[in-house]
Short mmCIF file of C-alpha atoms and ligand atoms in Angstrom, two decimals:
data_model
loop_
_atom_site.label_atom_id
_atom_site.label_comp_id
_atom_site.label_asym_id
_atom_site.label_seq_id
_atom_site.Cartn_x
_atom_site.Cartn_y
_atom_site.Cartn_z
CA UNK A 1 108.53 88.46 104.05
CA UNK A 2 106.98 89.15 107.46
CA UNK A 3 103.51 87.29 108.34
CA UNK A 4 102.18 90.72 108.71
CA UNK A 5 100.21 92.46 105.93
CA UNK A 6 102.32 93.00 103.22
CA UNK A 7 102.11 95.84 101.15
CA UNK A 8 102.20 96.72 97.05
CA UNK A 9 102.28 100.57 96.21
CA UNK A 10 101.57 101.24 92.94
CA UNK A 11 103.21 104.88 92.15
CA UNK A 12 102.51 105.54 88.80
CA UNK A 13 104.45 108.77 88.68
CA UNK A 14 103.33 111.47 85.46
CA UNK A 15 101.49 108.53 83.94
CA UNK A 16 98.32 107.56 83.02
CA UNK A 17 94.83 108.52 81.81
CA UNK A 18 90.74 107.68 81.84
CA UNK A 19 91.57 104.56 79.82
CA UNK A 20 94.01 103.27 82.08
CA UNK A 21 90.94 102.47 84.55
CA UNK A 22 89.82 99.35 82.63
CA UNK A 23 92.87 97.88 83.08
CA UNK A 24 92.29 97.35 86.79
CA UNK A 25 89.68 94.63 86.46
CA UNK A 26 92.31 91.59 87.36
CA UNK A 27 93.57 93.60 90.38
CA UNK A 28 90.40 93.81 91.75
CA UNK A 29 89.66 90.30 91.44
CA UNK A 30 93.24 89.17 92.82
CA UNK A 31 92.26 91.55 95.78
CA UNK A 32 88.80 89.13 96.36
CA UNK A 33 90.81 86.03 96.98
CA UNK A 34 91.04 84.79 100.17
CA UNK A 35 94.64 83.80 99.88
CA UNK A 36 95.49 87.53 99.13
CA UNK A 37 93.77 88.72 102.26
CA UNK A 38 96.58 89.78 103.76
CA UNK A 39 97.92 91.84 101.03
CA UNK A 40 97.20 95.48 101.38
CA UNK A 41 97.58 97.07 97.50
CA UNK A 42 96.86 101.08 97.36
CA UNK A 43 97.36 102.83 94.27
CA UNK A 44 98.90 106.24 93.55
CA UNK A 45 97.97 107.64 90.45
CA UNK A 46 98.47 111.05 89.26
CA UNK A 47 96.01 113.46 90.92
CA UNK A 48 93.57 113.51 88.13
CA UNK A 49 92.77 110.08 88.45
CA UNK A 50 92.58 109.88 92.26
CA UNK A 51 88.42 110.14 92.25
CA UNK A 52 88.34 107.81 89.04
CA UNK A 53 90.15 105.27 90.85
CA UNK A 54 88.84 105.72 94.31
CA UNK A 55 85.44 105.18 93.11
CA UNK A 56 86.73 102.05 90.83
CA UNK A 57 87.78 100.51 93.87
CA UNK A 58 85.25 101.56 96.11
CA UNK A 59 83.40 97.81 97.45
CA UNK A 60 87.27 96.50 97.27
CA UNK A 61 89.99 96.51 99.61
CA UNK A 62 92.24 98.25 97.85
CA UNK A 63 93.25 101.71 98.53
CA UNK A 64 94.05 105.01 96.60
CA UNK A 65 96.94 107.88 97.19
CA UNK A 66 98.15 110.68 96.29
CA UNK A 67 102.33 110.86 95.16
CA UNK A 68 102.30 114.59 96.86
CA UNK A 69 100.64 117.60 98.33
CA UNK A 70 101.28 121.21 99.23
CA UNK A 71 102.36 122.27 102.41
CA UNK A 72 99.64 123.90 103.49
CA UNK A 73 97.06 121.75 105.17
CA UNK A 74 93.37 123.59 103.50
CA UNK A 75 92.87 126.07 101.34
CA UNK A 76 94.51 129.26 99.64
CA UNK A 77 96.01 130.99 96.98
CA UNK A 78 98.53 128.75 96.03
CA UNK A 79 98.13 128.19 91.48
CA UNK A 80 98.59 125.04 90.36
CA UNK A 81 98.76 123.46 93.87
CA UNK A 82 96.77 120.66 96.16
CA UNK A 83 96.44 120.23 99.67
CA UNK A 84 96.24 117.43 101.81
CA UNK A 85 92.83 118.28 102.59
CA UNK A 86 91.59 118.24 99.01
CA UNK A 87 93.36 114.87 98.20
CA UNK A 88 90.97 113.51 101.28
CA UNK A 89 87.72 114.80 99.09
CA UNK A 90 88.58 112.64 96.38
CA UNK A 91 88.63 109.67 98.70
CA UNK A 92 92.16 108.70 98.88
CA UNK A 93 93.52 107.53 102.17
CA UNK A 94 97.35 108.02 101.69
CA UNK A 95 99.88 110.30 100.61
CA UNK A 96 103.32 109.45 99.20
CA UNK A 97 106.02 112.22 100.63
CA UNK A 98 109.52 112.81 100.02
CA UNK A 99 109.93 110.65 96.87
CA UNK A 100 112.92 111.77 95.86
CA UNK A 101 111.75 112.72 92.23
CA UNK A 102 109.29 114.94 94.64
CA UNK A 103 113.35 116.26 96.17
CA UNK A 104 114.72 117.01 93.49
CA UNK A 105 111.83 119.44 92.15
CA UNK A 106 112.61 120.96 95.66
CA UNK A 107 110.96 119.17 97.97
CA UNK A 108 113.68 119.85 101.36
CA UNK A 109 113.79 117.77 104.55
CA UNK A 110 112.02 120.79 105.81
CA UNK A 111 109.09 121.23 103.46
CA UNK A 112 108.88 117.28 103.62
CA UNK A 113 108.57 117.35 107.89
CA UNK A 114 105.05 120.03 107.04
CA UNK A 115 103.73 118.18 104.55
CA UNK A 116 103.50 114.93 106.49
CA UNK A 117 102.21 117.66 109.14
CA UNK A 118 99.53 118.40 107.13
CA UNK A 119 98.72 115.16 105.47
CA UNK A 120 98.38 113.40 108.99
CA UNK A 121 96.58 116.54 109.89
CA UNK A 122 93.85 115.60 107.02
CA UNK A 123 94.06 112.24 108.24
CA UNK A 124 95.69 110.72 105.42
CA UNK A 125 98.25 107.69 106.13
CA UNK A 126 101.90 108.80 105.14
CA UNK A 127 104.49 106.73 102.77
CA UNK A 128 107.47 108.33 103.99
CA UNK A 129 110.05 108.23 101.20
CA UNK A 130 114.18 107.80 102.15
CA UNK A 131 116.65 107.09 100.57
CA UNK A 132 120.38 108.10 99.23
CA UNK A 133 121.76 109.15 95.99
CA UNK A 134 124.77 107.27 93.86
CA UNK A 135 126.87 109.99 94.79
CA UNK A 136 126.20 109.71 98.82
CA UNK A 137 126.69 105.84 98.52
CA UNK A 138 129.64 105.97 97.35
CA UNK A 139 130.73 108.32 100.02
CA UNK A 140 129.82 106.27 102.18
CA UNK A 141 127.20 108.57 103.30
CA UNK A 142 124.27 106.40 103.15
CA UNK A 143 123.71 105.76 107.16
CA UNK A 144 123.94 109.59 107.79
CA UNK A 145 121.65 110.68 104.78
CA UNK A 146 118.98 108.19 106.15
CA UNK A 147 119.32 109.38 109.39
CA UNK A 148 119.15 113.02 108.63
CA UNK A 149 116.36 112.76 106.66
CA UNK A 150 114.15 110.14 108.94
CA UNK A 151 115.17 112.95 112.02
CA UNK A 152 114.28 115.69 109.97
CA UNK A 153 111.31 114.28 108.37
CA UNK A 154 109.71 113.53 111.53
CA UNK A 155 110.46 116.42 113.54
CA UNK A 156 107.81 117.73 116.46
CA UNK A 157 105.94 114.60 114.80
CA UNK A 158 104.82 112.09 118.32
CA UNK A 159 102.64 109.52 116.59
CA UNK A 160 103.88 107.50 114.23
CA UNK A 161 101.24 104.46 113.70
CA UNK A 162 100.00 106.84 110.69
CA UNK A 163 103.69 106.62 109.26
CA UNK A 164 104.68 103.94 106.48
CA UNK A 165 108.27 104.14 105.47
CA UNK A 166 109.51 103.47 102.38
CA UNK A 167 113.19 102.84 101.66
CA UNK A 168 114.35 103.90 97.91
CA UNK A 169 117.87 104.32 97.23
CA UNK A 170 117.70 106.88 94.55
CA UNK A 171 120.36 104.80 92.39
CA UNK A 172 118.01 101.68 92.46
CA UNK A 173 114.86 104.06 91.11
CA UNK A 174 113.77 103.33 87.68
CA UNK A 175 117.80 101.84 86.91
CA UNK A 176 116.95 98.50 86.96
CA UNK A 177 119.49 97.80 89.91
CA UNK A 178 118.92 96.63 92.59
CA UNK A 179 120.80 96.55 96.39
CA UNK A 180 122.74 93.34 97.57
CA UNK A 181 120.17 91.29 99.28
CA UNK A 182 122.91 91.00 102.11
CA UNK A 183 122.82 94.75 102.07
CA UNK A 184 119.43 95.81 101.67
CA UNK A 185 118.41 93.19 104.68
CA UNK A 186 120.79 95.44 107.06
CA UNK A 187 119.75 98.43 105.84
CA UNK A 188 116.07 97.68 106.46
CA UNK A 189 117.31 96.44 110.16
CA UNK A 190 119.19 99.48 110.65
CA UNK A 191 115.97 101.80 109.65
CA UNK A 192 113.88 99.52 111.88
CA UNK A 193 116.26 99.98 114.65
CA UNK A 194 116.26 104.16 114.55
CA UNK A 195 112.66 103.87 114.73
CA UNK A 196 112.49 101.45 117.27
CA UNK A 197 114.71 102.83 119.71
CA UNK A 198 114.59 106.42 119.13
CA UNK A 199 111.52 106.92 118.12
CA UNK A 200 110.05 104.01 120.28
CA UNK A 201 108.36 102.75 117.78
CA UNK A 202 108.19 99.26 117.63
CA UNK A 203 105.15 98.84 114.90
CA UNK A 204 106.97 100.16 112.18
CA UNK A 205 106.62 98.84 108.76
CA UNK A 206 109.53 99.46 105.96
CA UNK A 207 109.16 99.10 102.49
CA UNK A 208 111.75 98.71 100.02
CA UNK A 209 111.97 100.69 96.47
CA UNK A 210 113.41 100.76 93.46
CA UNK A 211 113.23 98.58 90.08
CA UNK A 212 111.10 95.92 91.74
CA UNK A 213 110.44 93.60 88.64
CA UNK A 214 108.50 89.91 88.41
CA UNK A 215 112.07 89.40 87.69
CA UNK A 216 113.56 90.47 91.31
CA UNK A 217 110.76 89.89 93.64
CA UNK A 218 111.29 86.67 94.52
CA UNK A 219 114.90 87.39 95.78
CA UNK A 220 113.54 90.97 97.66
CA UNK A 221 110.54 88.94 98.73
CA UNK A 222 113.14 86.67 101.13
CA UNK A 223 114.29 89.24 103.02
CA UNK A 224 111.93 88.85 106.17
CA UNK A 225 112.16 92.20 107.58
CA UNK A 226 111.00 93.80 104.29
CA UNK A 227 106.70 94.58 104.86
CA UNK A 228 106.21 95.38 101.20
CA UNK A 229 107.08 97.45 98.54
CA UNK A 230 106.75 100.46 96.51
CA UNK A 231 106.55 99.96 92.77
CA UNK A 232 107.33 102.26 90.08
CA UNK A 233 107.75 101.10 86.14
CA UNK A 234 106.66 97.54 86.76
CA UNK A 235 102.84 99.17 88.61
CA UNK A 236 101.90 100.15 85.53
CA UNK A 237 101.44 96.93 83.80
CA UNK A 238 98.65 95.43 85.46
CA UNK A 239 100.05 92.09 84.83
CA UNK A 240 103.22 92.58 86.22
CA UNK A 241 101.93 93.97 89.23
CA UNK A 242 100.27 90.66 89.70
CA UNK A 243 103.02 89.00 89.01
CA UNK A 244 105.25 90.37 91.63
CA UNK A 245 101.84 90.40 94.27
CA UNK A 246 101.76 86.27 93.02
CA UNK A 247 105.35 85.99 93.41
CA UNK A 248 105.68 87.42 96.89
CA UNK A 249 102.65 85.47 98.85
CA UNK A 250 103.17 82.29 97.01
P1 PGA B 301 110.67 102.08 89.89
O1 PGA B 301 110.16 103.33 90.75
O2 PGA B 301 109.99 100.86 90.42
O3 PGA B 301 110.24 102.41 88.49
O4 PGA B 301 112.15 102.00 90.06
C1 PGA B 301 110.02 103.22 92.14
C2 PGA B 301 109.60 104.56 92.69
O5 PGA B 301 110.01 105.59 92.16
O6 PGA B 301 108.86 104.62 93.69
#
């Protein structure tokens, strides 16, 4: 791992309810500990938790987001949708986008570049989603999926610093596989590198994706150039989310 912040997203996906607050307690006090301080843990519940939790975690450092948003940046006519600006009210401070559960209900490259649009509009930070599917890999594909959607993604968009990425490689996503470690390391360099020299951004952070277990972590956890990670299945089991957190900064 970097000696940078490092961080844990918790993306718990179409789960959870009002009793799943009280399993938080731990967390909280993991967050408190001095040794942690450089751990940056933001949770993404469903959006009818996103006040609940916000206001759990209120005199803590950890943060709240939201897994997606509309396109549109306010308000409208738009049934059964949320904007940006509405996941803001309930005190959230980022946004997952482009998950690629989120592309496959429809969610284009397109659609993806306005929403971050709109969610860095509302001043929420971004987790920018990438990743490829079985199907590309084995094409061979991989390198020119990422690419098309990281270009596309971020299209018209000049600041970055606002901008987390998060590398999932739709195989790896609730499978229980994993990448090579050999691979995954060069394909974190390789998104680095786009970023770095042509988007001139140098500050960029990459996460990685994708059946992270207490099982795994401590093989991810030696690739240096990884800055955290976004955590599915095992984010939902309070103690397993400590586990990995444990397992990473120990
Ligand atoms: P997983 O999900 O950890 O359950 O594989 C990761 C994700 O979808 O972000």
């Amino acid at each position: 791992m970097t000696n940078n912040i490092t961080y844990f997203i918790a993306n718990w996906k179409m789960y959870g309810n009002s009793r799943s607050l009280k399993a938080l307690n731990n967390i909280i006090k993991l967050s408190s500990i001095k040794k942690f301080n450089k751990v940056r843990i933001i949770y993404c519940p469903p959006y009818t938790l996103l006040n609940q939790f916000a206001k759990k975690f209120i005199k803590t450092n950890i943060m709240v987001g939201a897994q997606n948003c509309h396109y549109k940046t306010g308000y409208g006519a738009y049934t059964g949708y949320v904007s940006a600006k509405m996941i803001k009210d309930t005190g959230s401070k980022y946004i997952i986008l482009g998950h690629s559960e989120a592309r496959a209900e429809g969610d284009s490259d397109n659609k993806i570049n306005i929403k971050i649009k709109a969610a860095l509009k509302s001043n929420l930070k971004v987790i920018f989603c990438i990743g490829e599917s079985l199907k590309e890999k084995r094409k061979h594909k991989t390198n020119m999926v990422l690419r098309r959607q990281i270009f596309s993604g971020l299209k018209n968009i000049k600041n970055l610093e606002n901008i987390l990425f998060a590398y999932e490689p739709v195989w790896s996503i609730g499978t229980g596989i994993i990448p090579e470690v050999e691979i995954l390391k060069i394909q974190i360099m390789k998104i680095k590198k786009i970023l770095k020299q042509k988007f001139k951004y140098k500050k960029n952070k990459v996460l990685y994706g994708g059946s992270v277990s207490p099982k795994n972590i401590k093989s991810l956890s030696k690739i240096h150039e990884i800055d955290g990670f976004l955590i599915g299945g095992a984010s939902q089991n309070e103690k397993k989310f400590i586990d990995i957190i444990k397992k990473t900064i120990n």
